[in-house]
Amino acid sequence: MRILIINGPNINLLGKREPTIYGNQSFDEYLGELRQKYSGVSINYYQSNIEGELINKIHEFGFEVDGIILNAGAYTHTSIALHDAIRAVTSPVIEVHISNVHVRESFRHVSQIAAACKGVICGFGLNSYRLALEAFLNK
């Protein structure tokens, strides 16, 4: 199985950014643990703070991988272009969030991409990614 994890803006700052919300672990550390635990799964990873680069990566891999795990960060709440990119490809996409966006600021309660995704997982810290991976493995 081939899975692509795409992280959007500010996820590169995990472990440093607002640790009371996002924790103290960097994504690279977590990714190493995830790859070790799921050694039979090819997990590719991409992060960008630029919306168009996220769209390009969805286009590049969205017809080849078995699934995409997408944390679009703040673009979740604003990007119709990401919504359209998800709809344009054949690989299923699961939207993930580290925090529970529904207990945060009201502008985070609306996702522009959720309707284009297979599902949404939020509020389980970095384990949101593992839960998404499990969803793909158990489809």
Short mmCIF file of N, CA and C in Angstrom, two decimals:
data_model
loop_
_atom_site.label_atom_id
_atom_site.label_comp_id
_atom_site.label_asym_id
_atom_site.label_seq_id
_atom_site.Cartn_x
_atom_site.Cartn_y
_atom_site.Cartn_z
N MET A 1 0.84 -1.18 0.00
CA MET A 1 0.00 0.00 0.00
C MET A 1 0.89 1.24 0.00
N ARG A 2 0.48 2.23 -0.78
CA ARG A 2 1.19 3.50 -0.88
C ARG A 2 0.32 4.63 -0.36
N ILE A 3 0.82 5.33 0.64
CA ILE A 3 0.10 6.44 1.25
C ILE A 3 0.96 7.70 1.15
N LEU A 4 0.33 8.81 0.85
CA LEU A 4 1.00 10.11 0.85
C LEU A 4 0.40 10.95 1.96
N ILE A 5 1.25 11.47 2.83
CA ILE A 5 0.84 12.44 3.85
C ILE A 5 1.25 13.81 3.36
N ILE A 6 0.28 14.71 3.32
CA ILE A 6 0.55 16.10 2.93
C ILE A 6 0.17 16.99 4.10
N ASN A 7 1.12 17.81 4.52
CA ASN A 7 0.87 18.78 5.58
C ASN A 7 0.99 20.18 5.03
N GLY A 8 0.08 21.03 5.44
CA GLY A 8 0.06 22.41 5.00
C GLY A 8 0.80 23.34 5.92
N PRO A 9 0.40 24.61 5.90
CA PRO A 9 1.15 25.66 6.57
C PRO A 9 1.31 25.45 8.07
N ASN A 10 2.51 25.76 8.51
CA ASN A 10 2.91 25.79 9.92
C ASN A 10 3.09 24.43 10.57
N ILE A 11 2.78 23.35 9.85
CA ILE A 11 2.98 22.02 10.43
C ILE A 11 4.48 21.74 10.56
N ASN A 12 5.30 22.42 9.79
CA ASN A 12 6.74 22.29 9.92
C ASN A 12 7.24 22.80 11.28
N LEU A 13 6.41 23.50 12.01
CA LEU A 13 6.80 24.05 13.31
C LEU A 13 6.32 23.20 14.49
N LEU A 14 5.77 22.01 14.21
CA LEU A 14 5.33 21.16 15.30
C LEU A 14 6.48 20.89 16.26
N GLY A 15 6.17 20.87 17.53
CA GLY A 15 7.19 20.71 18.57
C GLY A 15 7.66 22.04 19.10
N LYS A 16 7.45 23.10 18.31
CA LYS A 16 7.83 24.46 18.71
C LYS A 16 6.60 25.36 18.81
N ARG A 17 5.65 25.13 17.94
CA ARG A 17 4.48 26.00 17.80
C ARG A 17 3.38 25.60 18.79
N GLU A 18 2.97 26.50 19.63
CA GLU A 18 1.84 26.30 20.54
C GLU A 18 1.76 24.87 21.08
N PRO A 19 2.74 24.47 21.86
CA PRO A 19 2.77 23.08 22.34
C PRO A 19 1.55 22.68 23.17
N THR A 20 0.87 23.64 23.77
CA THR A 20 -0.34 23.28 24.53
C THR A 20 -1.46 22.81 23.62
N ILE A 21 -1.41 23.18 22.35
CA ILE A 21 -2.40 22.73 21.36
C ILE A 21 -1.86 21.58 20.54
N TYR A 22 -0.61 21.69 20.08
CA TYR A 22 -0.07 20.76 19.10
C TYR A 22 0.96 19.77 19.65
N GLY A 23 1.32 19.89 20.91
CA GLY A 23 2.27 18.96 21.50
C GLY A 23 3.72 19.39 21.32
N ASN A 24 4.62 18.56 21.85
CA ASN A 24 6.04 18.87 21.84
C ASN A 24 6.84 18.09 20.80
N GLN A 25 6.21 17.19 20.09
CA GLN A 25 6.92 16.33 19.15
C GLN A 25 6.90 16.94 17.75
N SER A 26 8.03 16.87 17.06
CA SER A 26 8.07 17.34 15.67
C SER A 26 7.38 16.30 14.78
N PHE A 27 6.95 16.74 13.60
CA PHE A 27 6.31 15.78 12.71
C PHE A 27 7.32 14.77 12.20
N ASP A 28 8.55 15.18 11.98
CA ASP A 28 9.58 14.25 11.51
C ASP A 28 9.79 13.12 12.51
N GLU A 29 9.79 13.44 13.80
CA GLU A 29 9.91 12.40 14.83
C GLU A 29 8.72 11.44 14.76
N TYR A 30 7.54 12.02 14.67
CA TYR A 30 6.33 11.19 14.61
C TYR A 30 6.31 10.33 13.34
N LEU A 31 6.71 10.91 12.23
CA LEU A 31 6.72 10.18 10.97
C LEU A 31 7.64 8.97 11.05
N GLY A 32 8.79 9.11 11.69
CA GLY A 32 9.69 7.97 11.87
C GLY A 32 9.03 6.85 12.65
N GLU A 33 8.29 7.21 13.69
CA GLU A 33 7.57 6.20 14.48
C GLU A 33 6.48 5.52 13.64
N LEU A 34 5.77 6.33 12.86
CA LEU A 34 4.69 5.80 12.01
C LEU A 34 5.26 4.84 10.97
N ARG A 35 6.36 5.22 10.34
CA ARG A 35 6.99 4.35 9.33
C ARG A 35 7.50 3.06 9.96
N GLN A 36 8.01 3.14 11.17
CA GLN A 36 8.50 1.93 11.85
C GLN A 36 7.34 1.01 12.19
N LYS A 37 6.27 1.57 12.72
CA LYS A 37 5.10 0.76 13.12
C LYS A 37 4.42 0.13 11.90
N TYR A 38 4.40 0.84 10.78
CA TYR A 38 3.74 0.35 9.56
C TYR A 38 4.80 0.14 8.47
N SER A 39 5.76 -0.71 8.77
CA SER A 39 6.89 -0.91 7.85
C SER A 39 6.47 -1.52 6.52
N GLY A 40 5.32 -2.16 6.46
CA GLY A 40 4.84 -2.73 5.21
C GLY A 40 4.13 -1.74 4.31
N VAL A 41 3.99 -0.52 4.78
CA VAL A 41 3.30 0.53 4.02
C VAL A 41 4.34 1.54 3.55
N SER A 42 4.26 1.90 2.28
CA SER A 42 5.12 2.95 1.75
C SER A 42 4.46 4.30 2.09
N ILE A 43 5.09 5.04 2.98
CA ILE A 43 4.54 6.33 3.40
C ILE A 43 5.44 7.44 2.88
N ASN A 44 4.95 8.19 1.91
CA ASN A 44 5.65 9.36 1.41
C ASN A 44 5.13 10.58 2.16
N TYR A 45 5.97 11.60 2.26
CA TYR A 45 5.60 12.78 3.02
C TYR A 45 5.98 14.05 2.28
N TYR A 46 5.08 15.03 2.38
CA TYR A 46 5.34 16.33 1.78
C TYR A 46 4.72 17.41 2.66
N GLN A 47 5.43 18.52 2.85
CA GLN A 47 4.92 19.66 3.60
C GLN A 47 5.24 20.93 2.84
N SER A 48 4.27 21.84 2.81
CA SER A 48 4.51 23.15 2.22
C SER A 48 3.62 24.17 2.91
N ASN A 49 4.10 25.39 2.95
CA ASN A 49 3.32 26.51 3.46
C ASN A 49 2.59 27.24 2.33
N ILE A 50 2.72 26.71 1.12
CA ILE A 50 2.19 27.38 -0.07
C ILE A 50 1.05 26.56 -0.68
N GLU A 51 -0.10 27.16 -0.79
CA GLU A 51 -1.31 26.47 -1.25
C GLU A 51 -1.12 25.80 -2.61
N GLY A 52 -0.57 26.50 -3.57
CA GLY A 52 -0.40 25.95 -4.91
C GLY A 52 0.50 24.72 -4.94
N GLU A 53 1.50 24.69 -4.06
CA GLU A 53 2.38 23.52 -4.00
C GLU A 53 1.63 22.31 -3.44
N LEU A 54 0.71 22.53 -2.51
CA LEU A 54 -0.12 21.43 -2.01
C LEU A 54 -1.00 20.88 -3.12
N ILE A 55 -1.58 21.76 -3.91
CA ILE A 55 -2.41 21.36 -5.04
C ILE A 55 -1.58 20.58 -6.05
N ASN A 56 -0.40 21.07 -6.36
CA ASN A 56 0.47 20.36 -7.30
C ASN A 56 0.80 18.95 -6.83
N LYS A 57 1.03 18.79 -5.54
CA LYS A 57 1.37 17.47 -4.99
C LYS A 57 0.16 16.53 -5.07
N ILE A 58 -1.03 17.05 -4.81
CA ILE A 58 -2.24 16.24 -4.96
C ILE A 58 -2.38 15.80 -6.41
N HIS A 59 -2.15 16.70 -7.34
CA HIS A 59 -2.22 16.35 -8.77
C HIS A 59 -1.16 15.31 -9.14
N GLU A 60 0.04 15.48 -8.62
CA GLU A 60 1.16 14.60 -8.95
C GLU A 60 0.92 13.16 -8.49
N PHE A 61 0.40 12.99 -7.28
CA PHE A 61 0.27 11.65 -6.69
C PHE A 61 -1.16 11.13 -6.65
N GLY A 62 -2.14 11.97 -6.92
CA GLY A 62 -3.54 11.64 -6.71
C GLY A 62 -4.14 10.60 -7.62
N PHE A 63 -3.37 10.09 -8.57
CA PHE A 63 -3.84 9.00 -9.43
C PHE A 63 -3.02 7.74 -9.21
N GLU A 64 -2.03 7.81 -8.30
CA GLU A 64 -1.07 6.72 -8.12
C GLU A 64 -1.13 6.06 -6.75
N VAL A 65 -1.39 6.83 -5.71
CA VAL A 65 -1.32 6.28 -4.35
C VAL A 65 -2.68 5.70 -3.94
N ASP A 66 -2.62 4.85 -2.92
CA ASP A 66 -3.85 4.23 -2.41
C ASP A 66 -4.64 5.17 -1.51
N GLY A 67 -4.00 6.21 -1.03
CA GLY A 67 -4.69 7.18 -0.20
C GLY A 67 -3.79 8.35 0.13
N ILE A 68 -4.45 9.48 0.40
CA ILE A 68 -3.76 10.70 0.81
C ILE A 68 -4.32 11.13 2.16
N ILE A 69 -3.41 11.37 3.09
CA ILE A 69 -3.78 11.93 4.39
C ILE A 69 -3.38 13.40 4.33
N LEU A 70 -4.36 14.28 4.46
CA LEU A 70 -4.13 15.71 4.25
C LEU A 70 -4.48 16.53 5.48
N ASN A 71 -3.47 17.21 6.02
CA ASN A 71 -3.70 18.23 7.03
C ASN A 71 -3.40 19.55 6.34
N ALA A 72 -4.43 20.20 5.86
CA ALA A 72 -4.26 21.42 5.09
C ALA A 72 -4.07 22.65 5.97
N GLY A 73 -4.01 22.45 7.29
CA GLY A 73 -3.83 23.58 8.19
C GLY A 73 -4.92 24.61 7.97
N ALA A 74 -4.57 25.87 8.02
CA ALA A 74 -5.55 26.94 7.88
C ALA A 74 -6.21 26.96 6.49
N TYR A 75 -5.56 26.37 5.49
CA TYR A 75 -6.19 26.31 4.16
C TYR A 75 -7.46 25.48 4.18
N THR A 76 -7.61 24.63 5.18
CA THR A 76 -8.84 23.84 5.33
C THR A 76 -10.05 24.75 5.30
N HIS A 77 -9.94 25.89 5.91
CA HIS A 77 -11.08 26.76 6.13
C HIS A 77 -11.27 27.80 5.04
N THR A 78 -10.36 27.82 4.07
CA THR A 78 -10.42 28.89 3.06
C THR A 78 -10.30 28.41 1.62
N SER A 79 -9.82 27.21 1.39
CA SER A 79 -9.38 26.86 0.04
C SER A 79 -10.36 26.01 -0.76
N ILE A 80 -11.08 26.67 -1.61
CA ILE A 80 -11.93 25.97 -2.58
C ILE A 80 -11.04 25.30 -3.63
N ALA A 81 -9.87 25.88 -3.88
CA ALA A 81 -8.94 25.29 -4.85
C ALA A 81 -8.46 23.92 -4.38
N LEU A 82 -8.19 23.74 -3.09
CA LEU A 82 -7.83 22.41 -2.57
C LEU A 82 -9.00 21.45 -2.68
N HIS A 83 -10.19 21.93 -2.39
CA HIS A 83 -11.40 21.12 -2.55
C HIS A 83 -11.49 20.59 -3.99
N ASP A 84 -11.31 21.48 -4.94
CA ASP A 84 -11.39 21.09 -6.36
C ASP A 84 -10.28 20.11 -6.73
N ALA A 85 -9.08 20.30 -6.19
CA ALA A 85 -7.97 19.39 -6.48
C ALA A 85 -8.27 17.99 -5.95
N ILE A 86 -8.84 17.90 -4.77
CA ILE A 86 -9.20 16.60 -4.19
C ILE A 86 -10.24 15.91 -5.05
N ARG A 87 -11.23 16.67 -5.49
CA ARG A 87 -12.28 16.09 -6.34
C ARG A 87 -11.74 15.64 -7.71
N ALA A 88 -10.65 16.27 -8.15
CA ALA A 88 -10.13 16.00 -9.49
C ALA A 88 -9.35 14.69 -9.59
N VAL A 89 -8.92 14.14 -8.45
CA VAL A 89 -8.08 12.94 -8.48
C VAL A 89 -8.87 11.71 -8.04
N THR A 90 -8.30 10.54 -8.31
CA THR A 90 -8.99 9.29 -7.98
C THR A 90 -8.59 8.72 -6.63
N SER A 91 -7.45 9.11 -6.08
CA SER A 91 -7.04 8.61 -4.77
C SER A 91 -7.93 9.21 -3.69
N PRO A 92 -8.42 8.39 -2.77
CA PRO A 92 -9.22 8.95 -1.67
C PRO A 92 -8.36 9.77 -0.73
N VAL A 93 -8.97 10.79 -0.16
CA VAL A 93 -8.28 11.71 0.75
C VAL A 93 -9.01 11.72 2.09
N ILE A 94 -8.24 11.63 3.17
CA ILE A 94 -8.78 11.81 4.51
C ILE A 94 -8.20 13.09 5.08
N GLU A 95 -9.08 13.99 5.49
CA GLU A 95 -8.69 15.24 6.13
C GLU A 95 -8.38 14.96 7.59
N VAL A 96 -7.24 15.44 8.06
CA VAL A 96 -6.89 15.26 9.48
C VAL A 96 -6.52 16.59 10.11
N HIS A 97 -6.75 16.65 11.42
CA HIS A 97 -6.32 17.79 12.23
C HIS A 97 -5.80 17.25 13.55
N ILE A 98 -4.78 17.87 14.05
CA ILE A 98 -4.18 17.47 15.32
C ILE A 98 -5.10 17.88 16.48
N SER A 99 -5.59 19.09 16.42
CA SER A 99 -6.48 19.59 17.47
C SER A 99 -7.94 19.33 17.08
N ASN A 100 -8.81 19.47 18.05
CA ASN A 100 -10.25 19.40 17.77
C ASN A 100 -10.67 20.79 17.33
N VAL A 101 -10.79 20.98 16.04
CA VAL A 101 -11.08 22.31 15.49
C VAL A 101 -12.44 22.83 15.95
N HIS A 102 -13.32 21.96 16.38
CA HIS A 102 -14.68 22.36 16.76
C HIS A 102 -14.77 22.98 18.15
N VAL A 103 -13.70 22.91 18.93
CA VAL A 103 -13.69 23.57 20.23
C VAL A 103 -12.78 24.80 20.20
N ARG A 104 -12.34 25.17 19.03
CA ARG A 104 -11.46 26.32 18.87
C ARG A 104 -12.23 27.50 18.29
N GLU A 105 -11.56 28.44 17.71
CA GLU A 105 -12.20 29.63 17.16
C GLU A 105 -13.27 29.25 16.13
N SER A 106 -14.31 30.04 16.06
CA SER A 106 -15.44 29.69 15.18
C SER A 106 -15.04 29.59 13.72
N PHE A 107 -14.05 30.36 13.27
CA PHE A 107 -13.65 30.28 11.86
C PHE A 107 -13.05 28.92 11.52
N ARG A 108 -12.61 28.16 12.53
CA ARG A 108 -12.06 26.83 12.28
C ARG A 108 -13.14 25.75 12.21
N HIS A 109 -14.38 26.09 12.47
CA HIS A 109 -15.46 25.11 12.49
C HIS A 109 -15.92 24.71 11.10
N VAL A 110 -15.56 25.47 10.09
CA VAL A 110 -16.00 25.19 8.72
C VAL A 110 -14.82 24.72 7.89
N SER A 111 -15.00 23.58 7.23
CA SER A 111 -13.97 23.05 6.33
C SER A 111 -14.45 23.18 4.90
N GLN A 112 -13.63 23.79 4.07
CA GLN A 112 -13.94 23.89 2.64
C GLN A 112 -13.59 22.60 1.90
N ILE A 113 -12.83 21.71 2.54
CA ILE A 113 -12.38 20.50 1.85
C ILE A 113 -13.09 19.23 2.30
N ALA A 114 -13.76 19.26 3.44
CA ALA A 114 -14.36 18.04 4.02
C ALA A 114 -15.31 17.33 3.05
N ALA A 115 -16.11 18.07 2.33
CA ALA A 115 -17.10 17.46 1.43
C ALA A 115 -16.44 16.72 0.27
N ALA A 116 -15.19 17.05 -0.03
CA ALA A 116 -14.47 16.37 -1.10
C ALA A 116 -13.69 15.16 -0.59
N CYS A 117 -13.61 15.02 0.72
CA CYS A 117 -12.79 13.96 1.33
C CYS A 117 -13.63 12.72 1.68
N LYS A 118 -12.93 11.61 1.81
CA LYS A 118 -13.57 10.36 2.23
C LYS A 118 -14.04 10.46 3.67
N GLY A 119 -13.28 11.16 4.50
CA GLY A 119 -13.61 11.32 5.91
C GLY A 119 -12.75 12.38 6.55
N VAL A 120 -13.08 12.65 7.82
CA VAL A 120 -12.36 13.67 8.59
C VAL A 120 -12.05 13.10 9.97
N ILE A 121 -10.81 13.29 10.41
CA ILE A 121 -10.39 12.87 11.75
C ILE A 121 -9.74 14.08 12.42
N CYS A 122 -10.22 14.43 13.61
CA CYS A 122 -9.61 15.57 14.30
C CYS A 122 -9.63 15.36 15.81
N GLY A 123 -8.67 15.99 16.47
CA GLY A 123 -8.69 16.05 17.91
C GLY A 123 -7.93 14.97 18.64
N PHE A 124 -7.22 14.12 17.94
CA PHE A 124 -6.49 13.02 18.59
C PHE A 124 -4.98 13.25 18.58
N GLY A 125 -4.57 14.49 18.50
CA GLY A 125 -3.15 14.81 18.43
C GLY A 125 -2.54 14.21 17.18
N LEU A 126 -1.28 13.87 17.24
CA LEU A 126 -0.63 13.27 16.08
C LEU A 126 -1.23 11.91 15.74
N ASN A 127 -1.90 11.29 16.69
CA ASN A 127 -2.56 10.01 16.40
C ASN A 127 -3.67 10.13 15.37
N SER A 128 -4.09 11.35 15.05
CA SER A 128 -5.07 11.53 13.97
C SER A 128 -4.53 10.94 12.66
N TYR A 129 -3.22 11.06 12.45
CA TYR A 129 -2.60 10.51 11.24
C TYR A 129 -2.64 8.98 11.26
N ARG A 130 -2.35 8.40 12.41
CA ARG A 130 -2.39 6.93 12.54
C ARG A 130 -3.81 6.42 12.32
N LEU A 131 -4.79 7.12 12.85
CA LEU A 131 -6.18 6.70 12.67
C LEU A 131 -6.58 6.76 11.19
N ALA A 132 -6.10 7.78 10.50
CA ALA A 132 -6.37 7.86 9.05
C ALA A 132 -5.71 6.72 8.31
N LEU A 133 -4.48 6.41 8.67
CA LEU A 133 -3.77 5.30 8.04
C LEU A 133 -4.51 3.99 8.31
N GLU A 134 -4.96 3.79 9.53
CA GLU A 134 -5.73 2.59 9.86
C GLU A 134 -7.01 2.51 9.03
N ALA A 135 -7.64 3.65 8.80
CA ALA A 135 -8.86 3.67 7.97
C ALA A 135 -8.56 3.18 6.56
N PHE A 136 -7.43 3.59 6.01
CA PHE A 136 -7.06 3.10 4.67
C PHE A 136 -6.73 1.61 4.69
N LEU A 137 -6.06 1.17 5.73
CA LEU A 137 -5.67 -0.25 5.81
C LEU A 137 -6.87 -1.16 6.01
N ASN A 138 -7.90 -0.67 6.64
CA ASN A 138 -9.08 -1.48 6.96
C ASN A 138 -10.28 -1.20 6.08
N LYS A 139 -10.04 -0.64 4.90
CA LYS A 139 -11.17 -0.28 4.03
C LYS A 139 -11.88 -1.48 3.47
#
